[in-house]
mmCIF file with all atom_site columns, N, CA and C in Angstrom:
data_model
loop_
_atom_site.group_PDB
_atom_site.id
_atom_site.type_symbol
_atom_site.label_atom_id
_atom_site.label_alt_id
_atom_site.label_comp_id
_atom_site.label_asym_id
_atom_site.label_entity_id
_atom_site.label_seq_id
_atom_site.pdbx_PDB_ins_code
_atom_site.Cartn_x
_atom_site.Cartn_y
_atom_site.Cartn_z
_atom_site.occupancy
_atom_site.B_iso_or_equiv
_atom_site.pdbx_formal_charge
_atom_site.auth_seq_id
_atom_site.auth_comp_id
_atom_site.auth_asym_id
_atom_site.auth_atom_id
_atom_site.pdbx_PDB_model_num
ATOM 1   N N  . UNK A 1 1  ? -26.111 -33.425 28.469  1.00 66.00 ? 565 UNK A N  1
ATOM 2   C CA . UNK A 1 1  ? -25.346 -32.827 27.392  1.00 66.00 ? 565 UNK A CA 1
ATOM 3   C C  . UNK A 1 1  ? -26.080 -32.924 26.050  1.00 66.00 ? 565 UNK A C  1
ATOM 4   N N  . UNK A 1 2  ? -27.048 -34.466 25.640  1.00 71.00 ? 566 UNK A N  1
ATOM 5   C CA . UNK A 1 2  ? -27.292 -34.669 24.236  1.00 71.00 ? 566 UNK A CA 1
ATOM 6   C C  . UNK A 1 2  ? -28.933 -34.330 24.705  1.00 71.00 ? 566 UNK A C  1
ATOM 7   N N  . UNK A 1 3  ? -29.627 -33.734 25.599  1.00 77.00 ? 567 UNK A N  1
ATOM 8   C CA . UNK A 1 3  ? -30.842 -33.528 26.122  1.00 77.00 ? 567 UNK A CA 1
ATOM 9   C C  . UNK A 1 3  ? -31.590 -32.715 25.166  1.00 77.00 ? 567 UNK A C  1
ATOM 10  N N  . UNK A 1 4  ? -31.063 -31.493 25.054  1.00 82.00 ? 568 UNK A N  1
ATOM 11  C CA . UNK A 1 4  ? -31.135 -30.340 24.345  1.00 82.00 ? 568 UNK A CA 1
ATOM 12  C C  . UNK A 1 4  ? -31.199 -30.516 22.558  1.00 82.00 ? 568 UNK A C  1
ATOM 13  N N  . UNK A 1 5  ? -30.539 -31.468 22.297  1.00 81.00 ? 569 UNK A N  1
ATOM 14  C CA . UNK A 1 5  ? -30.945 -31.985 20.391  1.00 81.00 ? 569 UNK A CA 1
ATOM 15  C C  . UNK A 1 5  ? -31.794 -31.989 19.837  1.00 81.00 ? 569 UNK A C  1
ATOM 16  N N  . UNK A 1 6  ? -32.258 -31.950 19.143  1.00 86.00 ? 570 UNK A N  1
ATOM 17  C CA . UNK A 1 6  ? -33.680 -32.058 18.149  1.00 86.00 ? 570 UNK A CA 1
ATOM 18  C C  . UNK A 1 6  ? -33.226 -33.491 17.753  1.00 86.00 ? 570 UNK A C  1
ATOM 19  N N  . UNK A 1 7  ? -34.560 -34.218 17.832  1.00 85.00 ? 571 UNK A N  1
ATOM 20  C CA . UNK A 1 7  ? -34.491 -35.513 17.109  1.00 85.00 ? 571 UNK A CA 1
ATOM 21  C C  . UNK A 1 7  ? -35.028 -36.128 15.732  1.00 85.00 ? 571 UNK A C  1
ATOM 22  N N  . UNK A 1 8  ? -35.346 -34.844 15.490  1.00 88.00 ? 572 UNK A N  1
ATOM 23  C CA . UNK A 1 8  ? -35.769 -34.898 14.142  1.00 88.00 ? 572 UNK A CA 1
ATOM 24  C C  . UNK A 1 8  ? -35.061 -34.745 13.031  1.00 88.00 ? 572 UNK A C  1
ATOM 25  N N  . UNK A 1 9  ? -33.624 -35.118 12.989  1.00 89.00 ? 573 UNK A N  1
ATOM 26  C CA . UNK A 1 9  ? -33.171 -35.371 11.937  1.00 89.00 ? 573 UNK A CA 1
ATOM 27  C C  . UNK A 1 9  ? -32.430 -36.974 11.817  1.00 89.00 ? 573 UNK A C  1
ATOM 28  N N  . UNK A 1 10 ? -32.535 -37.805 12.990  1.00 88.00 ? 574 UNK A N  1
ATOM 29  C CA . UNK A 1 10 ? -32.589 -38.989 13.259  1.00 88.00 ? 574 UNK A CA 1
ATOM 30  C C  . UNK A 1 10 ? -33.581 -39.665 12.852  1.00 88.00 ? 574 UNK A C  1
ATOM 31  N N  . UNK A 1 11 ? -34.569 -39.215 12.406  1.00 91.00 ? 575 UNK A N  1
ATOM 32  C CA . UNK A 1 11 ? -35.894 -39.590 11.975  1.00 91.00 ? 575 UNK A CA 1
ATOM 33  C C  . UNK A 1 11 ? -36.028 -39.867 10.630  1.00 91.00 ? 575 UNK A C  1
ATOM 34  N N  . UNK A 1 12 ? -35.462 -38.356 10.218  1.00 92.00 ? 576 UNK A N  1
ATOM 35  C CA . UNK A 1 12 ? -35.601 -37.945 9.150   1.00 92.00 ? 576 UNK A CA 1
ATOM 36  C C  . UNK A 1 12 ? -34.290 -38.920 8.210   1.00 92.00 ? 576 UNK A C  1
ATOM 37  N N  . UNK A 1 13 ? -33.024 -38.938 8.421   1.00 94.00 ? 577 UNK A N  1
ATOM 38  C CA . UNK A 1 13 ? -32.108 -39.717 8.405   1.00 94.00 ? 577 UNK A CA 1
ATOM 39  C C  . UNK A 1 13 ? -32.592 -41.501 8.282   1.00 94.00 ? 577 UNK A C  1
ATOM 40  N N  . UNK A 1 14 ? -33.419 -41.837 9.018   1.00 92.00 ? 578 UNK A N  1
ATOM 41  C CA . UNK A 1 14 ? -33.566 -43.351 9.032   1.00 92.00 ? 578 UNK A CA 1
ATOM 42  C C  . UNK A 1 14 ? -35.052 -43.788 8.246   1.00 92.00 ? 578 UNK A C  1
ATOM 43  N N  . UNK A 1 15 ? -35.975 -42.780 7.782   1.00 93.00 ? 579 UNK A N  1
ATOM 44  C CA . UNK A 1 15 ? -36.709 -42.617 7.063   1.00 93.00 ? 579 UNK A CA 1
ATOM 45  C C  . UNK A 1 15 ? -36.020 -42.617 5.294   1.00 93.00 ? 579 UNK A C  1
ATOM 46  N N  . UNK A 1 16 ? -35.009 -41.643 5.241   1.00 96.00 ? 580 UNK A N  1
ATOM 47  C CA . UNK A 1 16 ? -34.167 -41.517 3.709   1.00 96.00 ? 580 UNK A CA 1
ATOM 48  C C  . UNK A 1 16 ? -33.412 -42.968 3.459   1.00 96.00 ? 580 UNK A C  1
ATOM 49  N N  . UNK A 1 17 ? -33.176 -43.580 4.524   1.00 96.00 ? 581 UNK A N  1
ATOM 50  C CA . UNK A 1 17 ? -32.480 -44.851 4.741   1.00 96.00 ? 581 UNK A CA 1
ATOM 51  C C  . UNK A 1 17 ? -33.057 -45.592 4.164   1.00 96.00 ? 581 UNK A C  1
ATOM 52  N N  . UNK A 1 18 ? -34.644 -46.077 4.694   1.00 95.00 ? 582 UNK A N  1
ATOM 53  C CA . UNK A 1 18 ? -35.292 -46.947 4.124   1.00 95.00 ? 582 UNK A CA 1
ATOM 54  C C  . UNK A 1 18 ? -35.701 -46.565 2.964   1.00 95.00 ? 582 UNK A C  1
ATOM 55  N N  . UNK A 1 19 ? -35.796 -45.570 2.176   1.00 96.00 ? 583 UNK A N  1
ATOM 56  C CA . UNK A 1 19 ? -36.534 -44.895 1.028   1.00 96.00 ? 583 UNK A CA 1
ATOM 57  C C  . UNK A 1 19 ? -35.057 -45.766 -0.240  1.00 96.00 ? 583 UNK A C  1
ATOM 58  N N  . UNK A 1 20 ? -34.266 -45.064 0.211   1.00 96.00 ? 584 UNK A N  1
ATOM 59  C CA . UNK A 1 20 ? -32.982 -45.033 -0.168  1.00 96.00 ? 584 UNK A CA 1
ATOM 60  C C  . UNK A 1 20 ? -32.847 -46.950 -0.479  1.00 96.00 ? 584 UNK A C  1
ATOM 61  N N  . UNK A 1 21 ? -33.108 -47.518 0.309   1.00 95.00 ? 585 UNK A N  1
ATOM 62  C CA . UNK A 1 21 ? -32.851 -49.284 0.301   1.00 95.00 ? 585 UNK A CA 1
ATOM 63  C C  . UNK A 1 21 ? -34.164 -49.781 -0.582  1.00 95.00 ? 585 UNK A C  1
ATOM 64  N N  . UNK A 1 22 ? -35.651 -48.788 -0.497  1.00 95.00 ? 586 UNK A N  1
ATOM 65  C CA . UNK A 1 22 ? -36.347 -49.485 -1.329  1.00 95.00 ? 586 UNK A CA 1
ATOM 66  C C  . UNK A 1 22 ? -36.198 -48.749 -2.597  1.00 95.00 ? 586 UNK A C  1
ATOM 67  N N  . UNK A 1 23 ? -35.295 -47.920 -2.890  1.00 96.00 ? 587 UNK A N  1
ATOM 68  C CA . UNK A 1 23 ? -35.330 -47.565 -4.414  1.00 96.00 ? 587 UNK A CA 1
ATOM 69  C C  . UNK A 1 23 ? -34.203 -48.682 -4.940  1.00 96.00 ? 587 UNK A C  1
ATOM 70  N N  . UNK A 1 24 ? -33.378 -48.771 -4.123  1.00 95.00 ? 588 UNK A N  1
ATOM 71  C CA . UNK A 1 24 ? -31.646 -49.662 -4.679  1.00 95.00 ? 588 UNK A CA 1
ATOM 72  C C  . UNK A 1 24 ? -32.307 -50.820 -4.660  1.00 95.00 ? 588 UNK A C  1
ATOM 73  N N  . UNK A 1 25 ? -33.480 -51.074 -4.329  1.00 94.00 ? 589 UNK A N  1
ATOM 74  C CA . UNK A 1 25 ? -33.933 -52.651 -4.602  1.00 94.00 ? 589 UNK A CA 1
ATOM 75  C C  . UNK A 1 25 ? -34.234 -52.861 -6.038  1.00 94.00 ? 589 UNK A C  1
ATOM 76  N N  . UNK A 1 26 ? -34.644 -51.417 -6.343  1.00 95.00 ? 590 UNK A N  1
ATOM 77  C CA . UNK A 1 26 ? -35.721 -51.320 -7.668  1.00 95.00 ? 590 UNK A CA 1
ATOM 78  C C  . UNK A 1 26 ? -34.752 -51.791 -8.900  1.00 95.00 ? 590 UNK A C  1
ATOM 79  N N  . UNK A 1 27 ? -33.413 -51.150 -8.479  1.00 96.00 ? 591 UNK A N  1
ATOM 80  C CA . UNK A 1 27 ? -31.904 -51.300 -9.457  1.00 96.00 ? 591 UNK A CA 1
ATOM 81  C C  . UNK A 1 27 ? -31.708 -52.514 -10.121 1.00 96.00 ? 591 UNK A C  1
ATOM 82  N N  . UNK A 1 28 ? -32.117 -53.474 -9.171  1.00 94.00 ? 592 UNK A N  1
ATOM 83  C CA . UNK A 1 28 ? -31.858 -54.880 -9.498  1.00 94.00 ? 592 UNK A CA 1
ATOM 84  C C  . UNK A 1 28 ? -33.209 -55.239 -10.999 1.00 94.00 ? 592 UNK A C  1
ATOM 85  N N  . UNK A 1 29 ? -31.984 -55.895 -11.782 1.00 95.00 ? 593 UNK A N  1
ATOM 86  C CA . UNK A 1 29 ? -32.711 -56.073 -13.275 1.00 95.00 ? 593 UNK A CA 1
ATOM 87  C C  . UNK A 1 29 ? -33.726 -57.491 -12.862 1.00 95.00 ? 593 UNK A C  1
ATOM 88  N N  . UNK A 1 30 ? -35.204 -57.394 -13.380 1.00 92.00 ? 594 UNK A N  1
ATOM 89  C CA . UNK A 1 30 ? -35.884 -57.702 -13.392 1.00 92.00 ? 594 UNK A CA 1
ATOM 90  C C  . UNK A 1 30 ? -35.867 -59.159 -13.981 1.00 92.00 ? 594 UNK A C  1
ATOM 91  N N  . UNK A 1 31 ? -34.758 -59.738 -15.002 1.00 91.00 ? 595 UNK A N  1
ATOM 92  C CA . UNK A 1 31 ? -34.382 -60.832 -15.069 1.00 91.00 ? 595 UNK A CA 1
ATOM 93  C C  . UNK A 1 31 ? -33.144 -61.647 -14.514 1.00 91.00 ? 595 UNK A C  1
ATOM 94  N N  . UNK A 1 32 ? -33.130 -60.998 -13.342 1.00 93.00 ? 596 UNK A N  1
ATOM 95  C CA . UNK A 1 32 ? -31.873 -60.956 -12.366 1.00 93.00 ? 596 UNK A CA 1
ATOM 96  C C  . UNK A 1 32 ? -32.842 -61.898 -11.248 1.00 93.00 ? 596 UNK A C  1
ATOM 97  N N  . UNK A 1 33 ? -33.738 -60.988 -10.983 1.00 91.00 ? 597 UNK A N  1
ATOM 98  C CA . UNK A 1 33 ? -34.507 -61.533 -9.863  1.00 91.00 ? 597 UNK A CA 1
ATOM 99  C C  . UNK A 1 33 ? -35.628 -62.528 -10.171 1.00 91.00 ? 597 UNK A C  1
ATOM 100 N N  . UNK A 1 34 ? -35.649 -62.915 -11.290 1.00 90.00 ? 598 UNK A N  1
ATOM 101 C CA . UNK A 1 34 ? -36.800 -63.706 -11.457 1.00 90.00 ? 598 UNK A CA 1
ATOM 102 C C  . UNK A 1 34 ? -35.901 -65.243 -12.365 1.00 90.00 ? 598 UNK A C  1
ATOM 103 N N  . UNK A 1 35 ? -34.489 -65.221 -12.101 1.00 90.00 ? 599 UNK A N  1
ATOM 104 C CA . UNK A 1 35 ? -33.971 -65.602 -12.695 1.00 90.00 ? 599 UNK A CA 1
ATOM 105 C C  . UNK A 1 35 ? -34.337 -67.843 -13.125 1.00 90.00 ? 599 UNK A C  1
ATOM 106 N N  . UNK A 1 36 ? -34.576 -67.975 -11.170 1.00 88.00 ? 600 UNK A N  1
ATOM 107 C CA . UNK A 1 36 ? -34.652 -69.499 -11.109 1.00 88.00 ? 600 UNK A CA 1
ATOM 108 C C  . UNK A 1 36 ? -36.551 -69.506 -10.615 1.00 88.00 ? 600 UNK A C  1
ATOM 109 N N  . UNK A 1 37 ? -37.245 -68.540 -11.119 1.00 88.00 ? 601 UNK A N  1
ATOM 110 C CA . UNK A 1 37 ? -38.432 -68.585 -11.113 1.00 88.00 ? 601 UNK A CA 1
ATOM 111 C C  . UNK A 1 37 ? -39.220 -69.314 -11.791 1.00 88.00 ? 601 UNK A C  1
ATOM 112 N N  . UNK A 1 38 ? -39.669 -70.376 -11.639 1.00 89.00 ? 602 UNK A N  1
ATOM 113 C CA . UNK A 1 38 ? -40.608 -71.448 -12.174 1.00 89.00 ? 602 UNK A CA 1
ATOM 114 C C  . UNK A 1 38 ? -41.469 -70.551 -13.646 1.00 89.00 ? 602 UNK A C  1
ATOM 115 N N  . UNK A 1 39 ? -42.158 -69.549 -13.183 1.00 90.00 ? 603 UNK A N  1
ATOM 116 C CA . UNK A 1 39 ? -42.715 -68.834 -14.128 1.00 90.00 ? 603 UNK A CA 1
ATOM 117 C C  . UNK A 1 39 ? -42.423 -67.160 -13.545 1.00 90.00 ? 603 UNK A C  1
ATOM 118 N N  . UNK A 1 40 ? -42.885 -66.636 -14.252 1.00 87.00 ? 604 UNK A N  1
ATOM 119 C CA . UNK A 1 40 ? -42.597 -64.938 -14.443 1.00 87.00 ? 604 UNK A CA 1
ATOM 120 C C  . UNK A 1 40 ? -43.103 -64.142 -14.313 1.00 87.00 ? 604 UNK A C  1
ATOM 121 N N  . UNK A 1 41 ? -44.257 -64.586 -13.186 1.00 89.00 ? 605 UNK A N  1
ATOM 122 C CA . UNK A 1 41 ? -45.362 -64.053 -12.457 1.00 89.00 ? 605 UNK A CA 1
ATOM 123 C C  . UNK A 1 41 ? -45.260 -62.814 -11.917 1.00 89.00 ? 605 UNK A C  1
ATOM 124 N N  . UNK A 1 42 ? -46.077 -62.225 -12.310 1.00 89.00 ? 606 UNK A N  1
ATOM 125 C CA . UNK A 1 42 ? -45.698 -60.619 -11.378 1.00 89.00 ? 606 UNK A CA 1
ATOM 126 C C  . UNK A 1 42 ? -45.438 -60.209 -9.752  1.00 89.00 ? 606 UNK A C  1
ATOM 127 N N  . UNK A 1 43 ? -46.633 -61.941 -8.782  1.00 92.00 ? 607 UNK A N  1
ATOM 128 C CA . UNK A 1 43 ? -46.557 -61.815 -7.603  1.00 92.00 ? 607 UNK A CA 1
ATOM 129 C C  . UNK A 1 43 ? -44.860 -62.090 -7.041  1.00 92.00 ? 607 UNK A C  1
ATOM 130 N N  . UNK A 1 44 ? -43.735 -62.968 -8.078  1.00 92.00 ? 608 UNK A N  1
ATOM 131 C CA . UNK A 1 44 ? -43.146 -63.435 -7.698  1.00 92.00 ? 608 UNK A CA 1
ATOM 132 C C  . UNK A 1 44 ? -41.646 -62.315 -8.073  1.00 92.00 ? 608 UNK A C  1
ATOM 133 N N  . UNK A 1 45 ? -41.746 -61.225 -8.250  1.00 92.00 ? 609 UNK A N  1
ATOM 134 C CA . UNK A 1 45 ? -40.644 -60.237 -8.288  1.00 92.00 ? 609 UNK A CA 1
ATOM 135 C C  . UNK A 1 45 ? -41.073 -59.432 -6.694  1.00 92.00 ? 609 UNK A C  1
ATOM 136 N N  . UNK A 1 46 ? -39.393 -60.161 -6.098  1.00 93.00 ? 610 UNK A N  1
ATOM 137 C CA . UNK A 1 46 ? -39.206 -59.876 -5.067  1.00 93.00 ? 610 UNK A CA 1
ATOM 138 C C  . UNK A 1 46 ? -38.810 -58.139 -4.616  1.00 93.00 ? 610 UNK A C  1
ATOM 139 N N  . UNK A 1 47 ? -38.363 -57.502 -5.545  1.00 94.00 ? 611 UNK A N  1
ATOM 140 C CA . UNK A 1 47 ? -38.732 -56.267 -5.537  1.00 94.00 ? 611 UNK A CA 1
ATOM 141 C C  . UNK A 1 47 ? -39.339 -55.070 -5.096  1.00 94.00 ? 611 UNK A C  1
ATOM 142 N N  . UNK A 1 48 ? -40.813 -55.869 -5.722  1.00 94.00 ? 612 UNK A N  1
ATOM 143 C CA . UNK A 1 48 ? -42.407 -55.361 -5.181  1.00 94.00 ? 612 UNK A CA 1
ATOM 144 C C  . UNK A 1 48 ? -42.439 -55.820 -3.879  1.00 94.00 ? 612 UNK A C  1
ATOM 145 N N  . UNK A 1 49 ? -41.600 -56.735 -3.637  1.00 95.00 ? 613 UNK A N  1
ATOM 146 C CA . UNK A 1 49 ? -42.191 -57.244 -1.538  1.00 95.00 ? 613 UNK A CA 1
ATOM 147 C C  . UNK A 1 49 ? -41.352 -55.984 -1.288  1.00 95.00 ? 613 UNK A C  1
ATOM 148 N N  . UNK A 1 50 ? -40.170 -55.930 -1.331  1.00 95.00 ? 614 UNK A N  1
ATOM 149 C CA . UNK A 1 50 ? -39.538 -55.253 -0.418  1.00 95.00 ? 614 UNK A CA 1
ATOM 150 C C  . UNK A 1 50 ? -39.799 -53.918 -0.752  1.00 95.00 ? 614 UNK A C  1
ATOM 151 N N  . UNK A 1 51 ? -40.138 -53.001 -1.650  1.00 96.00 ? 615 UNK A N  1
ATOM 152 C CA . UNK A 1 51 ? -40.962 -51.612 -1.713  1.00 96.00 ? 615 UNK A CA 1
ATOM 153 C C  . UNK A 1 51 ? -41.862 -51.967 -0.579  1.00 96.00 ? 615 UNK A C  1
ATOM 154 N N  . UNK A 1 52 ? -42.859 -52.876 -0.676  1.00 96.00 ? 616 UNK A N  1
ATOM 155 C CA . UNK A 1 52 ? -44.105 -53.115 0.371   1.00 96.00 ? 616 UNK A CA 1
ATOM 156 C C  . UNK A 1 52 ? -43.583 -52.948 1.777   1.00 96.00 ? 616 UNK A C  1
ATOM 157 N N  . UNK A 1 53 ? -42.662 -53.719 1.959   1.00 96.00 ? 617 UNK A N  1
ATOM 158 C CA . UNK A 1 53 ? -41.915 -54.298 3.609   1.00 96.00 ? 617 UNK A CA 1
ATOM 159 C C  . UNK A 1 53 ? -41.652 -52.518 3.716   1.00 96.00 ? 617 UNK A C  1
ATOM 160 N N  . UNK A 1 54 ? -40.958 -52.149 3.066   1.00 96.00 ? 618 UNK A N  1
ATOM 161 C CA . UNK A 1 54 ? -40.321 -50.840 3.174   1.00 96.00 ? 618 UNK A CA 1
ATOM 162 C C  . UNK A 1 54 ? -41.744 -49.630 3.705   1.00 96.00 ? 618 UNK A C  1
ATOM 163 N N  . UNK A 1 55 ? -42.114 -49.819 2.660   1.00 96.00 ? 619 UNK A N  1
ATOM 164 C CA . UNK A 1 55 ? -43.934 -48.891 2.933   1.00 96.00 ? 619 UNK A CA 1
ATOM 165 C C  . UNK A 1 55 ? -44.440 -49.047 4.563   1.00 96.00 ? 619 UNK A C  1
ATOM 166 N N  . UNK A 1 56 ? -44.317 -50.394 4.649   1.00 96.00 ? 620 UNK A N  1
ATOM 167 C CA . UNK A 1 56 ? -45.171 -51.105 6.209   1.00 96.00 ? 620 UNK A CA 1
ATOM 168 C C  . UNK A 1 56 ? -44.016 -50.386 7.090   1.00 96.00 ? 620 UNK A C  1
ATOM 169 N N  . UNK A 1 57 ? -42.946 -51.108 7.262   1.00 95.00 ? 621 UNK A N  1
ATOM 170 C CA . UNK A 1 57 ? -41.920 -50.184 7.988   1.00 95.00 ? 621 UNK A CA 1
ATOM 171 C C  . UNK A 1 57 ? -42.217 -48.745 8.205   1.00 95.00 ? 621 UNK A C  1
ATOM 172 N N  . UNK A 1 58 ? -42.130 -47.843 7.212   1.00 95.00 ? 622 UNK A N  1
ATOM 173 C CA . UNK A 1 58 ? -42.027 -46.589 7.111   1.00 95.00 ? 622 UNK A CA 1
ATOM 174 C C  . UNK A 1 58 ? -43.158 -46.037 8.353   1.00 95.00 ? 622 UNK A C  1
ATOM 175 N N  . UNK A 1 59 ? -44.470 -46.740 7.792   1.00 95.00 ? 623 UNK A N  1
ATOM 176 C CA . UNK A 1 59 ? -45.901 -46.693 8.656   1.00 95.00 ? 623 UNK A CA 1
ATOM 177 C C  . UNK A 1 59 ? -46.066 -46.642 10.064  1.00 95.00 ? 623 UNK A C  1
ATOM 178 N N  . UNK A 1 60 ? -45.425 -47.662 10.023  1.00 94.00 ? 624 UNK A N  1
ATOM 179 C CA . UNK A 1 60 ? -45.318 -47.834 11.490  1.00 94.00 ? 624 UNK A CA 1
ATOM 180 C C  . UNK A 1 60 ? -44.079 -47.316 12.379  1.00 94.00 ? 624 UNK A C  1
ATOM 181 N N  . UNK A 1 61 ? -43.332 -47.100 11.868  1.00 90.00 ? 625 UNK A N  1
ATOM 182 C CA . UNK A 1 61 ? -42.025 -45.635 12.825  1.00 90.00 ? 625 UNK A CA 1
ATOM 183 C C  . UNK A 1 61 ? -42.702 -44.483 12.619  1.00 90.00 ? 625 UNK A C  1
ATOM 184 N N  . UNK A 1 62 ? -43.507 -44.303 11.520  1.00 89.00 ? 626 UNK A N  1
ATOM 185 C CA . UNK A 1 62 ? -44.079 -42.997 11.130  1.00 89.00 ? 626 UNK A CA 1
ATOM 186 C C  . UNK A 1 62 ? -45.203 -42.909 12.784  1.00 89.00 ? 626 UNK A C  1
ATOM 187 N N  . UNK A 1 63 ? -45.863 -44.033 12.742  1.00 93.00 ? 627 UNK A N  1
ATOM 188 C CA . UNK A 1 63 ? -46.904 -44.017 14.228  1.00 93.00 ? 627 UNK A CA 1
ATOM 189 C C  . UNK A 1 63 ? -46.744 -43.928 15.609  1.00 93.00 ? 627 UNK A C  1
ATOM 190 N N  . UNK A 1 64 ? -45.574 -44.471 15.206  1.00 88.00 ? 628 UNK A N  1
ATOM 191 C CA . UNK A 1 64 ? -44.709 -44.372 16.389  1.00 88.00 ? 628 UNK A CA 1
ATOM 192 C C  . UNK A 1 64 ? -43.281 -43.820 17.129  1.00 88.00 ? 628 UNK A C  1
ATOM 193 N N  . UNK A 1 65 ? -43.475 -42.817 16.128  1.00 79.00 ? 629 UNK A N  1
ATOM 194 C CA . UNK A 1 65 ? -42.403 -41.959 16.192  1.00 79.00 ? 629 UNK A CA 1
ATOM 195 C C  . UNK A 1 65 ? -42.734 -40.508 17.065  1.00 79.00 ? 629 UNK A C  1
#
């Protein structure tokens, strides 16, 4: 019955997902997240990981999709 579907908007859908979760990360105020941070280091805005995590993710469903 579900044979016949295109799966390319399941793709496309869980791709906007993650795009979508690494922009709403971005939302979060920058002295929000660095709040109990020893210092104010650029490596240490958690932010920038999760854009990254998000990027790597993307990469690899992208390869294997």
């Amino acid at each position: 019955m579900f044979d016949d579907l295109p799966v390319w908007p399941a793709y496309a859908f869980s791709a906007l997902l993650l795009v979508s979760l690494a922009a709403g990360s971005l939302l979060v105020p920058r002295a929000e997240v660095l709040r109990g941070a020893p210092d104010r280091a650029h490596w240490r805005d958690i932010r920038l990981w999760a854009v990254a995590l998000v990027a790597v993710q993307l990469g690899i469903y992208w390869v294997f999709s």
